Amino acid sequence: MAAAGSSPSIVEYFGGEDGYRCGYCKNESGNLSHGMWAHSMTVQDYQDLIDRGWRRSGKYVYKPIMNQTCCPQYTIRCQALHFQTSKSHKKVLKKMLKFISKGDVSKVAGEEEPMDSHIDDVVACDFAYKSESHVSQSELTPLSVDQTERVETEDKDIRETKEEVNMQKVGSSSLQTPADEATAVPGEPSQPARSGHAPPKPGKGADLSKPPCRKAKDIRKERKLQKLLQNQMCTLEGSQLQAGDQVFLLQNSKSRANQPKTIEDFVFVSLPDDARHKLEVKVVRSSPPSSQFKATFQESYQVYKRYQMVIHKDPPDKPTIHQFTRFLCDSPLEAENAPNGPECGYGSFHQQYWLDGKIIAVGVIDILPYCVSSVYLYYDPDYSFLSLGVYSALREIAFTRQLHEKAPELCFYYMGFYIHSCPKMRYKGQYRPSDLLCPETYVWTPIEQCLPLLEHSKYCRFNQDVKAVDEGRIKELGRVRILHKRIMMPYSVYKKRRKGPSDEASVQQYASLVGQACSERMLLFRS
C-alpha cells in the first residue's frame, strides 16, 4: 500500500554473514543470518519482508538462516483483535492501577519479567555495525524516469518474444492474479450486512421508531465510561486524544455478563480525584524526527543509558548517543499517510510512558499496513517493580486495537522472534492467540500446533502439507529491479551491461529471500 508517488525502497545486499556470537546459547559463532542495508524502505515492503522472516535493527535488515543457526528464531504475531488477558497479565495491569491510584509499590510474588530484555535486538545491534553501508547518497539517487524507461526498453523485443512463447505454453494460467495481491488479510473482520426494518404492525412487537428500553444499570455504566474516556491519558504527538476518537474503547470496555475483562477495562479505568500519580502515554514519530521527539531526545537517551547499564550490565562507554541513535532512532522506513490509515501515519515511532512529568519507559515500534511491530523496550530501572515489559506489551496490543478502528487492515501485533530453544525467550508465546511463521512456506500457523513439533526439533517446517511451496518465491530473475550508476533497470538489462565476474548467484539468493513481489518493487543497489 505504498503511498502514490513514494520513493522506492533501496537496499544493499550483503549475503550470508559470518557466524556471530549467539545471545541465547552463548555460542561464539553459531548465530547465522542473511543481511542487507536498507537505505530507504516503504512500509509495505517492510511488511512483506517481516512476513518472510526478516527483521530490522536500525537500518540493518536481517533474516536468520533457520536451518543452520544455533537458535532458530521464528517470527511471531499476536491476533490483537481476539487477544484475551491471562491471569498474570491482569496482575500486572492491576499492579499499575494500584500504583497510580494509591502509590502501592508491592511486587507480585514469583512474577516473570517478559518483554523486558528483547535480547534478539541486542544481538542484532552488534552486527549492524559490522555491516554498515559506505555508499554515498549521490549514488543512491535514481536519475529521471525517462532515462530509466529508455534502459528498460533495451530488451523489450526479447521479452515480448518470450511472452508470446509463454502464452502458447502456459495459456490462461498466465492471467492468474499474484497471490500477494489477491489474498485478503487474515484476521480482518468481514463487513456486516445492513438490514432494514419493516415498520411493525399495530400492537405487535417493539416500536422500532423509538430507542429500545435500557436498564438503569447499563446507562450508569455508559455514563461512567464516557467520563473516564474524557479523562483518558493516551496521548498522540503531545495532544490529548478525544473521546470521539476512542468510541471503540467504549464499545470494548462495556462489561458484559459472563465475559472476561479486556485490556481496555484495566487501562482506561477512571481514577480517584486524589490519585497519587499521573501516567501518560505519548506516541512521537522518530524517523523523520518530529519536534516532540527532538525536544525529549536527551531525556529519552538517559533512560536508555541507565537501562543498558543496569539491566544489561553494559559498561558506561558502550551505550553512547551514537549507538542509541543508530540502533533505536534511525530507521529506513519512509513516513507515509493514507486516507484509510491511522491518523499518526505509518512508519517508525517511540511510545513514551510519562509518569508525573518524566519519561520512565519507551517502546520503539513500527506502524505498518497490517500490524504494529515491536522493536525494543527500555525503561528506568527504578521502576522495574511495575513489570514495564509486560505492561508495555499489553499497551501496544491495546494501541493496535485502537489503530484498527481507523485502519481496518491493521489488526496484528508482531513481537519479533520466538526462540523455543531458549526457555527464557518462550514468554512471547503467552500472548494468545498467536501464530508462528513457517520458515519454508511463509504461512502462519497457530502456536498450539507448533509447540509439539518444536519439542522434538529446534528447526521445524510448520506447514504439514508436504506439497505446499513458497507461493511468493522468485519466478523470473530477469525482473528483479536493479539500481546501477543511478539508473533503474531490470536485472536482465544489468546482466548484459555488467563487466567482470557474474553476480547472478548473489542476486538469485537475494531474490529468493525477499520474494518475487519485493524483488520487483525494491531497488537492489549494484556498484
Short mmCIF file of C-alpha atoms in Angstrom, two decimals:
data_model
loop_
_atom_site.label_atom_id
_atom_site.label_comp_id
_atom_site.label_asym_id
_atom_site.label_seq_id
_atom_site.Cartn_x
_atom_site.Cartn_y
_atom_site.Cartn_z
CA MET A 1 0.00 0.00 0.00
CA ALA A 2 2.91 2.31 -0.69
CA ALA A 3 1.71 5.85 -0.98
CA ALA A 4 1.28 7.14 -4.50
CA GLY A 5 4.45 8.82 -5.73
CA SER A 6 6.56 7.50 -2.82
CA SER A 7 10.21 6.69 -3.45
CA PRO A 8 11.08 3.02 -3.98
CA SER A 9 12.97 1.05 -1.38
CA ILE A 10 16.75 0.93 -1.96
CA VAL A 11 18.72 -1.93 -0.41
CA GLU A 12 22.29 -3.22 -0.47
CA TYR A 13 22.51 -6.99 -0.04
CA PHE A 14 25.42 -8.42 1.95
CA GLY A 15 24.67 -12.12 1.58
CA GLY A 16 25.15 -14.74 4.26
CA GLU A 17 27.11 -13.25 7.11
CA ASP A 18 29.86 -14.98 9.04
CA GLY A 19 28.68 -16.51 12.29
CA TYR A 20 28.24 -14.18 15.27
CA ARG A 21 28.09 -14.81 18.97
CA CYS A 22 24.63 -16.03 19.97
CA GLY A 23 22.92 -14.05 22.73
CA TYR A 24 20.82 -17.07 23.70
CA CYS A 25 23.11 -20.11 23.94
CA LYS A 26 26.36 -18.05 24.02
CA ASN A 27 27.81 -19.98 21.06
CA GLU A 28 30.68 -17.79 19.80
CA SER A 29 29.90 -18.20 16.08
CA GLY A 30 26.59 -20.05 15.87
CA ASN A 31 24.33 -17.09 15.06
CA LEU A 32 23.93 -17.16 11.27
CA SER A 33 21.87 -14.80 9.14
CA HIS A 34 21.50 -13.10 5.78
CA GLY A 35 21.55 -9.30 5.86
CA MET A 36 21.10 -6.14 3.84
CA TRP A 37 21.44 -2.43 4.47
CA ALA A 38 18.19 -0.56 3.81
CA HIS A 39 18.96 2.97 2.63
CA SER A 40 15.23 3.61 2.39
CA MET A 41 12.18 1.37 2.57
CA THR A 42 8.43 1.68 2.12
CA VAL A 43 6.25 0.36 4.91
CA GLN A 44 4.58 -2.08 2.50
CA ASP A 45 7.93 -3.59 1.52
CA TYR A 46 8.94 -3.98 5.16
CA GLN A 47 5.55 -5.53 5.98
CA ASP A 48 6.10 -8.07 3.21
CA LEU A 49 9.67 -8.72 4.39
CA ILE A 50 8.75 -9.43 8.00
CA ASP A 51 6.08 -11.77 6.64
CA ARG A 52 9.01 -13.67 5.11
CA GLY A 53 11.04 -13.82 8.33
CA TRP A 54 13.08 -10.59 8.08
CA ARG A 55 13.53 -8.07 10.90
CA ARG A 56 15.31 -4.73 11.25
CA SER A 57 17.82 -3.35 13.73
CA GLY A 58 18.23 0.32 12.88
CA LYS A 59 18.69 0.34 9.10
CA TYR A 60 20.15 -3.16 9.01
CA VAL A 61 17.59 -5.79 7.95
CA TYR A 62 18.42 -9.43 8.63
CA LYS A 63 16.95 -12.90 8.22
CA PRO A 64 18.21 -15.83 10.32
CA ILE A 65 19.39 -18.86 8.36
CA MET A 66 16.84 -21.00 10.12
CA ASN A 67 18.13 -24.50 9.32
CA GLN A 68 21.72 -23.58 10.23
CA THR A 69 21.66 -21.03 13.06
CA CYS A 70 22.17 -22.40 16.56
CA CYS A 71 18.92 -20.94 17.95
CA PRO A 72 16.21 -20.69 15.25
CA GLN A 73 14.14 -17.51 15.54
CA TYR A 74 10.54 -17.75 14.37
CA THR A 75 8.54 -14.62 13.57
CA ILE A 76 5.59 -14.41 15.97
CA ARG A 77 2.44 -12.34 15.79
CA CYS A 78 -0.47 -11.93 18.19
CA GLN A 79 -4.02 -11.64 16.90
CA ALA A 80 -4.68 -8.38 18.71
CA LEU A 81 -8.42 -8.21 17.93
CA HIS A 82 -9.01 -11.56 19.65
CA PHE A 83 -6.46 -11.15 22.45
CA GLN A 84 -7.54 -12.36 25.89
CA THR A 85 -5.73 -11.22 29.02
CA SER A 86 -4.31 -14.05 31.12
CA LYS A 87 -4.31 -14.14 34.91
CA SER A 88 -0.69 -12.96 35.02
CA HIS A 89 -1.45 -10.13 32.59
CA LYS A 90 -4.30 -8.96 34.81
CA LYS A 91 -1.99 -8.96 37.83
CA VAL A 92 0.39 -6.59 36.04
CA LEU A 93 -2.44 -4.30 34.94
CA LYS A 94 -3.91 -4.23 38.45
CA LYS A 95 -0.48 -3.55 39.94
CA MET A 96 -0.10 -0.47 37.72
CA LEU A 97 -3.57 0.74 38.72
CA LYS A 98 -2.78 0.36 42.42
CA PHE A 99 0.48 2.23 41.98
CA ILE A 100 -1.11 5.13 40.09
CA SER A 101 -4.13 5.46 42.35
CA LYS A 102 -2.63 4.62 45.77
CA GLY A 103 1.14 4.64 45.33
CA ASP A 104 1.30 0.92 46.14
CA VAL A 105 4.74 -0.48 45.21
CA SER A 106 4.28 -4.10 46.26
CA LYS A 107 5.70 -6.68 43.82
CA VAL A 108 3.68 -9.70 42.80
CA ALA A 109 5.44 -12.79 44.14
CA GLY A 110 7.14 -15.06 41.60
CA GLU A 111 6.36 -12.78 38.69
CA GLU A 112 8.32 -13.06 35.49
CA GLU A 113 9.55 -10.06 33.53
CA PRO A 114 8.78 -10.91 29.87
CA MET A 115 9.10 -8.37 27.09
CA ASP A 116 11.80 -6.51 29.00
CA SER A 117 15.15 -7.52 27.56
CA HIS A 118 14.46 -8.18 23.86
CA ILE A 119 17.81 -9.95 23.69
CA ASP A 120 17.34 -10.70 19.99
CA ASP A 121 17.55 -7.00 19.18
CA VAL A 122 20.62 -6.50 21.38
CA VAL A 123 22.36 -9.20 19.35
CA ALA A 124 21.23 -7.60 16.11
CA CYS A 125 22.60 -4.27 17.29
CA ASP A 126 26.12 -5.70 17.39
CA PHE A 127 26.28 -7.00 13.83
CA ALA A 128 24.53 -3.94 12.41
CA TYR A 129 27.75 -2.01 12.92
CA LYS A 130 29.87 -4.57 11.11
CA SER A 131 27.62 -4.46 8.05
CA GLU A 132 27.12 -0.73 7.60
CA SER A 133 26.94 0.60 4.06
CA HIS A 134 29.50 3.11 2.81
CA VAL A 135 27.73 4.09 -0.40
CA SER A 136 27.35 7.84 -0.92
CA GLN A 137 23.89 9.39 -1.10
CA SER A 138 24.54 10.67 -4.64
CA GLU A 139 24.96 7.10 -5.89
CA LEU A 140 21.56 6.20 -4.41
CA THR A 141 19.61 8.95 -6.18
CA PRO A 142 17.98 7.48 -9.31
CA LEU A 143 18.11 9.55 -12.48
CA SER A 144 14.98 10.70 -14.28
CA VAL A 145 12.24 8.26 -15.16
CA ASP A 146 12.77 8.94 -18.88
CA GLN A 147 16.33 7.60 -18.77
CA THR A 148 15.18 4.57 -16.79
CA GLU A 149 12.42 3.85 -19.29
CA ARG A 150 14.90 4.00 -22.19
CA VAL A 151 17.10 1.45 -20.43
CA GLU A 152 14.19 -0.85 -19.67
CA THR A 153 13.21 -0.95 -23.37
CA GLU A 154 16.60 -2.39 -24.34
CA ASP A 155 15.32 -5.94 -24.13
CA LYS A 156 11.64 -5.17 -24.74
CA ASP A 157 11.60 -7.06 -28.05
CA ILE A 158 13.22 -10.09 -26.40
CA ARG A 159 10.68 -10.07 -23.55
CA GLU A 160 7.77 -9.69 -25.98
CA THR A 161 9.01 -12.67 -27.96
CA LYS A 162 9.36 -14.70 -24.75
CA GLU A 163 5.88 -13.67 -23.64
CA GLU A 164 4.39 -14.89 -26.94
CA VAL A 165 6.09 -18.27 -26.44
CA ASN A 166 4.97 -18.40 -22.79
CA MET A 167 1.39 -17.58 -23.76
CA GLN A 168 1.35 -20.60 -26.07
CA LYS A 169 2.82 -22.82 -23.33
CA VAL A 170 1.00 -21.56 -20.30
CA GLY A 171 -2.30 -20.45 -21.78
CA SER A 172 -4.86 -18.99 -19.43
CA SER A 173 -2.72 -19.65 -16.30
CA SER A 174 -0.60 -16.59 -17.13
CA LEU A 175 -3.59 -14.41 -16.32
CA GLN A 176 -3.63 -15.51 -12.68
CA THR A 177 -3.52 -12.66 -10.14
CA PRO A 178 -0.34 -12.70 -7.98
CA ALA A 179 -1.07 -14.31 -4.61
CA ASP A 180 0.32 -11.39 -2.63
CA GLU A 181 -2.12 -9.02 -4.33
CA ALA A 182 -5.23 -11.17 -4.32
CA THR A 183 -5.07 -12.67 -0.83
CA ALA A 184 -7.19 -10.95 1.79
CA VAL A 185 -5.53 -10.04 5.06
CA PRO A 186 -6.20 -12.85 7.54
CA GLY A 187 -7.94 -11.79 10.66
CA GLU A 188 -9.74 -8.87 9.06
CA PRO A 189 -13.38 -8.89 10.12
CA SER A 190 -15.97 -9.10 7.38
CA GLN A 191 -18.34 -6.19 6.97
CA PRO A 192 -21.76 -6.91 8.44
CA ALA A 193 -24.69 -6.68 6.05
CA ARG A 194 -27.07 -3.81 6.59
CA SER A 195 -30.63 -4.89 7.05
CA GLY A 196 -33.63 -2.62 7.01
CA HIS A 197 -36.55 -2.93 9.43
CA ALA A 198 -40.12 -3.01 8.26
CA PRO A 199 -42.49 -0.93 10.39
CA PRO A 200 -44.22 -3.16 12.96
CA LYS A 201 -47.89 -3.92 12.72
CA PRO A 202 -50.04 -2.12 15.28
CA GLY A 203 -49.99 -3.92 18.61
CA LYS A 204 -47.30 -6.39 17.53
CA GLY A 205 -43.63 -6.26 18.60
CA ALA A 206 -41.50 -3.33 19.67
CA ASP A 207 -41.87 0.09 18.13
CA LEU A 208 -38.60 0.33 16.18
CA SER A 209 -39.10 4.04 15.62
CA LYS A 210 -38.24 4.53 19.29
CA PRO A 211 -34.97 3.66 21.07
CA PRO A 212 -35.01 0.29 22.83
CA CYS A 213 -35.60 0.19 26.56
CA ARG A 214 -32.40 0.08 28.59
CA LYS A 215 -31.61 -0.96 32.11
CA ALA A 216 -30.64 1.81 34.51
CA LYS A 217 -27.52 -0.17 35.39
CA ASP A 218 -26.33 -0.12 31.75
CA ILE A 219 -26.98 3.61 31.48
CA ARG A 220 -24.91 4.25 34.61
CA LYS A 221 -22.04 2.16 33.21
CA GLU A 222 -22.08 4.04 29.93
CA ARG A 223 -22.00 7.41 31.68
CA LYS A 224 -19.06 6.24 33.78
CA LEU A 225 -17.17 5.08 30.69
CA GLN A 226 -17.88 8.34 28.88
CA LYS A 227 -16.43 10.22 31.82
CA LEU A 228 -13.26 8.13 32.03
CA LEU A 229 -12.70 8.34 28.27
CA GLN A 230 -12.78 12.12 28.52
CA ASN A 231 -10.06 11.87 31.16
CA GLN A 232 -8.11 9.22 29.25
CA MET A 233 -4.39 9.82 29.20
CA CYS A 234 -3.29 8.11 25.99
CA THR A 235 -1.57 10.90 24.05
CA LEU A 236 -0.61 11.12 20.38
CA GLU A 237 2.15 13.56 19.38
CA GLY A 238 1.67 15.53 22.57
CA SER A 239 -2.06 16.27 22.24
CA GLN A 240 -4.82 14.50 24.16
CA LEU A 241 -6.92 12.04 22.17
CA GLN A 242 -10.57 12.99 22.29
CA ALA A 243 -13.26 10.62 23.44
CA GLY A 244 -14.75 10.70 19.96
CA ASP A 245 -11.55 9.11 18.61
CA GLN A 246 -11.96 6.20 21.02
CA VAL A 247 -15.53 5.10 20.51
CA PHE A 248 -14.27 1.55 20.12
CA LEU A 249 -12.85 1.71 23.64
CA LEU A 250 -16.31 2.47 24.90
CA GLN A 251 -17.70 -0.47 22.99
CA ASN A 252 -14.92 -2.84 24.07
CA SER A 253 -14.95 -1.64 27.68
CA LYS A 254 -18.64 -2.30 28.38
CA SER A 255 -18.77 -5.02 30.95
CA ARG A 256 -20.85 -7.89 29.66
CA ALA A 257 -22.22 -10.72 31.74
CA ASN A 258 -20.00 -13.79 31.90
CA GLN A 259 -17.29 -12.26 29.68
CA PRO A 260 -13.66 -11.74 30.77
CA LYS A 261 -12.37 -8.21 31.10
CA THR A 262 -10.45 -6.74 28.19
CA ILE A 263 -7.21 -4.75 28.31
CA GLU A 264 -9.28 -1.61 27.89
CA ASP A 265 -11.22 -2.40 31.06
CA PHE A 266 -7.95 -2.11 33.00
CA VAL A 267 -6.14 0.60 31.05
CA PHE A 268 -8.96 3.08 30.61
CA VAL A 269 -10.43 2.95 34.08
CA SER A 270 -11.50 6.08 35.94
CA LEU A 271 -9.08 7.07 38.70
CA PRO A 272 -9.96 8.74 42.01
CA ASP A 273 -9.55 12.52 42.21
CA ASP A 274 -6.79 12.07 44.78
CA ALA A 275 -4.75 9.60 42.67
CA ARG A 276 -1.10 9.59 43.78
CA HIS A 277 0.36 9.54 40.26
CA LYS A 278 -0.43 10.50 36.68
CA LEU A 279 0.55 8.25 33.75
CA GLU A 280 0.52 9.49 30.15
CA VAL A 281 1.43 7.57 27.01
CA LYS A 282 2.68 9.68 24.10
CA VAL A 283 3.40 8.42 20.59
CA VAL A 284 6.03 10.50 18.77
CA ARG A 285 7.46 9.94 15.30
CA SER A 286 11.15 9.07 15.49
CA SER A 287 12.00 8.99 11.78
CA PRO A 288 11.99 11.58 10.42
CA PRO A 289 12.16 13.04 13.95
CA SER A 290 9.16 15.13 14.99
CA SER A 291 9.52 18.27 17.09
CA GLN A 292 8.27 16.35 20.16
CA PHE A 293 10.86 13.62 19.56
CA LYS A 294 13.68 16.19 19.30
CA ALA A 295 12.51 18.01 22.44
CA THR A 296 12.61 14.80 24.51
CA PHE A 297 15.66 13.16 22.88
CA GLN A 298 18.14 13.77 25.72
CA GLU A 299 15.76 12.64 28.45
CA SER A 300 14.88 9.52 26.48
CA TYR A 301 18.55 8.73 25.86
CA GLN A 302 19.38 8.99 29.56
CA VAL A 303 16.67 6.39 30.33
CA TYR A 304 18.15 4.11 27.65
CA LYS A 305 21.68 4.52 29.02
CA ARG A 306 20.64 3.64 32.57
CA TYR A 307 18.63 0.67 31.30
CA GLN A 308 21.56 -0.76 29.32
CA MET A 309 23.99 -0.29 32.21
CA VAL A 310 21.77 -1.66 34.99
CA ILE A 311 19.73 -4.33 33.19
CA HIS A 312 22.22 -5.48 30.53
CA LYS A 313 25.38 -4.65 32.52
CA ASP A 314 26.85 -2.55 29.70
CA PRO A 315 29.98 -0.55 30.59
CA PRO A 316 29.32 3.23 30.69
CA ASP A 317 31.16 3.86 27.40
CA LYS A 318 29.03 1.41 25.37
CA PRO A 319 25.52 2.99 25.35
CA THR A 320 26.62 6.18 23.57
CA ILE A 321 24.31 8.70 21.89
CA HIS A 322 25.65 7.46 18.54
CA GLN A 323 24.76 3.85 19.36
CA PHE A 324 21.33 4.86 20.67
CA THR A 325 20.63 6.86 17.52
CA ARG A 326 21.83 4.15 15.14
CA PHE A 327 20.07 1.34 16.99
CA LEU A 328 16.73 2.83 18.07
CA CYS A 329 16.19 6.16 16.30
CA ASP A 330 17.46 5.67 12.74
CA SER A 331 15.02 3.81 10.55
CA PRO A 332 14.84 3.11 6.82
CA LEU A 333 11.05 3.33 6.87
CA GLU A 334 9.55 6.19 4.90
CA ALA A 335 6.81 8.12 6.72
CA GLU A 336 3.56 7.50 4.86
CA ASN A 337 -0.01 8.67 5.28
CA ALA A 338 -3.07 7.14 3.69
CA PRO A 339 -6.73 8.23 3.71
CA ASN A 340 -7.77 4.92 5.29
CA GLY A 341 -4.70 4.70 7.55
CA PRO A 342 -4.11 5.72 11.16
CA GLU A 343 -4.09 9.44 11.92
CA CYS A 344 -0.43 9.31 13.02
CA GLY A 345 0.52 7.70 9.72
CA TYR A 346 2.78 4.72 9.07
CA GLY A 347 6.48 4.44 9.90
CA SER A 348 8.72 4.38 12.99
CA PHE A 349 7.70 5.79 16.38
CA HIS A 350 8.64 5.94 20.05
CA GLN A 351 5.82 5.29 22.51
CA GLN A 352 6.83 7.22 25.61
CA TYR A 353 5.50 6.47 29.10
CA TRP A 354 5.41 9.63 31.21
CA LEU A 355 4.93 9.31 34.96
CA ASP A 356 4.33 12.58 36.81
CA GLY A 357 6.02 14.57 34.05
CA LYS A 358 9.09 12.40 33.39
CA ILE A 359 9.85 9.55 30.99
CA ILE A 360 10.06 6.16 32.72
CA ALA A 361 9.88 3.87 29.66
CA VAL A 362 9.97 3.95 25.87
CA GLY A 363 8.61 1.34 23.47
CA VAL A 364 10.16 1.52 19.99
CA ILE A 365 7.57 0.46 17.42
CA ASP A 366 6.89 0.39 13.68
CA ILE A 367 3.36 1.03 12.45
CA LEU A 368 2.87 -0.97 9.25
CA PRO A 369 -0.09 -1.66 6.93
CA TYR A 370 -1.19 -4.83 8.77
CA CYS A 371 0.44 -4.56 12.18
CA VAL A 372 2.20 -2.76 14.98
CA SER A 373 5.70 -4.27 15.14
CA SER A 374 7.53 -4.10 18.47
CA VAL A 375 11.22 -3.26 18.01
CA TYR A 376 12.58 -2.67 21.52
CA LEU A 377 11.72 -1.51 25.02
CA TYR A 378 13.88 0.34 27.55
CA TYR A 379 12.85 1.72 30.92
CA ASP A 380 14.09 3.36 34.10
CA PRO A 381 15.39 0.52 36.31
CA ASP A 382 13.95 2.30 39.36
CA TYR A 383 10.52 1.24 38.12
CA SER A 384 11.28 -2.42 37.47
CA PHE A 385 8.71 -3.33 40.13
CA LEU A 386 5.94 -2.23 37.71
CA SER A 387 6.76 -5.04 35.24
CA LEU A 388 7.00 -2.47 32.47
CA GLY A 389 7.93 -5.10 29.90
CA VAL A 390 4.58 -6.85 30.28
CA TYR A 391 2.67 -3.63 30.77
CA SER A 392 4.09 -2.01 27.62
CA ALA A 393 3.31 -5.12 25.55
CA LEU A 394 -0.30 -5.00 26.73
CA ARG A 395 -0.50 -1.28 25.97
CA GLU A 396 0.90 -1.93 22.48
CA ILE A 397 -1.78 -4.58 21.90
CA ALA A 398 -4.42 -2.08 23.04
CA PHE A 399 -2.83 0.52 20.73
CA THR A 400 -3.06 -1.93 17.81
CA ARG A 401 -6.77 -2.40 18.50
CA GLN A 402 -7.18 1.36 18.64
CA LEU A 403 -5.44 1.89 15.28
CA HIS A 404 -7.59 -0.85 13.75
CA GLU A 405 -10.64 1.38 14.09
CA LYS A 406 -9.17 3.84 11.58
CA ALA A 407 -7.15 1.31 9.56
CA PRO A 408 -9.26 -1.89 9.27
CA GLU A 409 -6.42 -3.97 7.79
CA LEU A 410 -4.16 -3.23 10.76
CA CYS A 411 -5.06 -5.98 13.20
CA PHE A 412 -1.89 -7.80 14.33
CA TYR A 413 0.80 -7.19 16.94
CA TYR A 414 4.22 -8.53 15.90
CA MET A 415 6.52 -9.38 18.82
CA GLY A 416 9.71 -10.06 16.86
CA PHE A 417 11.12 -13.56 17.17
CA TYR A 418 10.04 -16.56 19.23
CA ILE A 419 13.01 -18.72 20.28
CA HIS A 420 11.78 -22.04 21.66
CA SER A 421 15.31 -23.41 22.15
CA CYS A 422 15.93 -20.64 24.71
CA PRO A 423 13.48 -21.20 27.62
CA LYS A 424 13.57 -17.60 28.87
CA MET A 425 12.51 -16.40 25.41
CA ARG A 426 9.34 -18.52 25.33
CA TYR A 427 7.31 -15.86 27.14
CA LYS A 428 6.13 -14.36 23.84
CA GLY A 429 4.00 -17.45 23.34
CA GLN A 430 1.93 -16.41 26.38
CA TYR A 431 0.19 -13.66 24.38
CA ARG A 432 -2.67 -15.63 22.84
CA PRO A 433 -3.97 -16.24 20.29
CA SER A 434 -0.69 -16.07 18.38
CA ASP A 435 0.86 -17.60 15.26
CA LEU A 436 4.35 -18.60 14.15
CA LEU A 437 5.63 -18.19 10.59
CA CYS A 438 6.57 -21.35 8.72
CA PRO A 439 10.23 -20.88 7.68
CA GLU A 440 9.73 -22.71 4.37
CA THR A 441 6.30 -21.78 3.02
CA TYR A 442 5.79 -18.50 4.93
CA VAL A 443 2.27 -19.29 6.07
CA TRP A 444 1.06 -18.56 9.61
CA THR A 445 0.39 -21.48 11.92
CA PRO A 446 -1.33 -21.33 15.36
CA ILE A 447 1.35 -21.64 18.03
CA GLU A 448 -0.51 -24.51 19.71
CA GLN A 449 0.21 -26.63 16.61
CA CYS A 450 3.88 -25.58 16.53
CA LEU A 451 4.91 -26.26 20.13
CA PRO A 452 4.73 -30.10 19.97
CA LEU A 453 6.92 -30.01 16.84
CA LEU A 454 9.46 -27.69 18.48
CA GLU A 455 9.74 -30.03 21.46
CA HIS A 456 11.17 -32.66 19.10
CA SER A 457 13.33 -30.44 16.90
CA LYS A 458 14.53 -26.85 17.24
CA TYR A 459 14.09 -26.34 13.49
CA CYS A 460 10.66 -27.18 12.08
CA ARG A 461 8.57 -26.73 8.99
CA PHE A 462 5.15 -25.88 10.45
CA ASN A 463 3.16 -26.33 7.25
CA GLN A 464 2.18 -30.01 7.29
CA ASP A 465 1.14 -30.01 3.64
CA VAL A 466 4.20 -31.69 2.07
CA LYS A 467 3.20 -30.39 -1.38
CA ALA A 468 2.94 -26.77 -0.25
CA VAL A 469 5.63 -24.41 -1.54
CA ASP A 470 6.56 -20.76 -1.05
CA GLU A 471 3.89 -19.03 -3.13
CA GLY A 472 5.90 -15.81 -3.16
CA ARG A 473 9.08 -17.45 -4.45
CA ILE A 474 11.14 -15.91 -7.24
CA LYS A 475 9.97 -17.00 -10.68
CA GLU A 476 11.71 -14.57 -13.04
CA LEU A 477 15.19 -13.42 -12.06
CA GLY A 478 15.31 -11.03 -15.01
CA ARG A 479 12.53 -8.92 -13.46
CA VAL A 480 14.49 -8.12 -10.28
CA ARG A 481 14.94 -4.32 -10.11
CA ILE A 482 18.48 -3.01 -10.02
CA LEU A 483 19.91 0.45 -9.30
CA HIS A 484 23.19 0.75 -11.20
CA LYS A 485 25.00 4.04 -11.80
CA ARG A 486 21.84 5.85 -10.66
CA ILE A 487 19.76 4.16 -13.34
CA MET A 488 16.88 1.80 -12.54
CA MET A 489 16.80 -1.28 -14.74
CA PRO A 490 15.68 -4.92 -14.69
CA TYR A 491 18.36 -7.47 -13.93
CA SER A 492 18.10 -8.80 -17.50
CA VAL A 493 19.49 -5.48 -18.76
CA TYR A 494 22.02 -5.05 -15.96
CA LYS A 495 23.38 -8.53 -16.59
CA LYS A 496 24.32 -7.55 -20.16
CA ARG A 497 25.93 -4.29 -19.05
CA ARG A 498 27.88 -5.69 -16.14
CA LYS A 499 31.63 -6.05 -16.53
CA GLY A 500 33.64 -8.55 -14.56
CA PRO A 501 32.61 -11.82 -12.89
CA SER A 502 28.94 -12.74 -12.77
CA ASP A 503 26.97 -11.86 -9.64
CA GLU A 504 23.95 -13.95 -10.64
CA ALA A 505 24.31 -16.32 -7.67
CA SER A 506 24.18 -13.41 -5.20
CA VAL A 507 21.19 -11.78 -6.94
CA GLN A 508 19.43 -15.15 -7.10
CA GLN A 509 19.94 -15.64 -3.34
CA TYR A 510 18.70 -12.12 -2.57
CA ALA A 511 15.60 -12.56 -4.74
CA SER A 512 14.75 -15.95 -3.25
CA LEU A 513 14.89 -14.48 0.27
CA VAL A 514 12.86 -11.30 -0.35
CA GLY A 515 10.41 -12.96 -2.75
CA GLN A 516 9.19 -12.04 -6.22
CA ALA A 517 6.93 -9.14 -5.18
CA CYS A 518 9.59 -7.28 -3.18
CA SER A 519 12.33 -8.03 -5.73
CA GLU A 520 10.23 -6.32 -8.41
CA ARG A 521 9.47 -3.26 -6.22
CA MET A 522 12.68 -2.67 -4.28
CA LEU A 523 15.87 -1.42 -5.93
CA LEU A 524 18.92 -3.63 -5.37
CA PHE A 525 21.99 -1.36 -5.44
CA ARG A 526 24.88 -2.60 -7.56
CA SER A 527 28.12 -0.61 -7.81
#
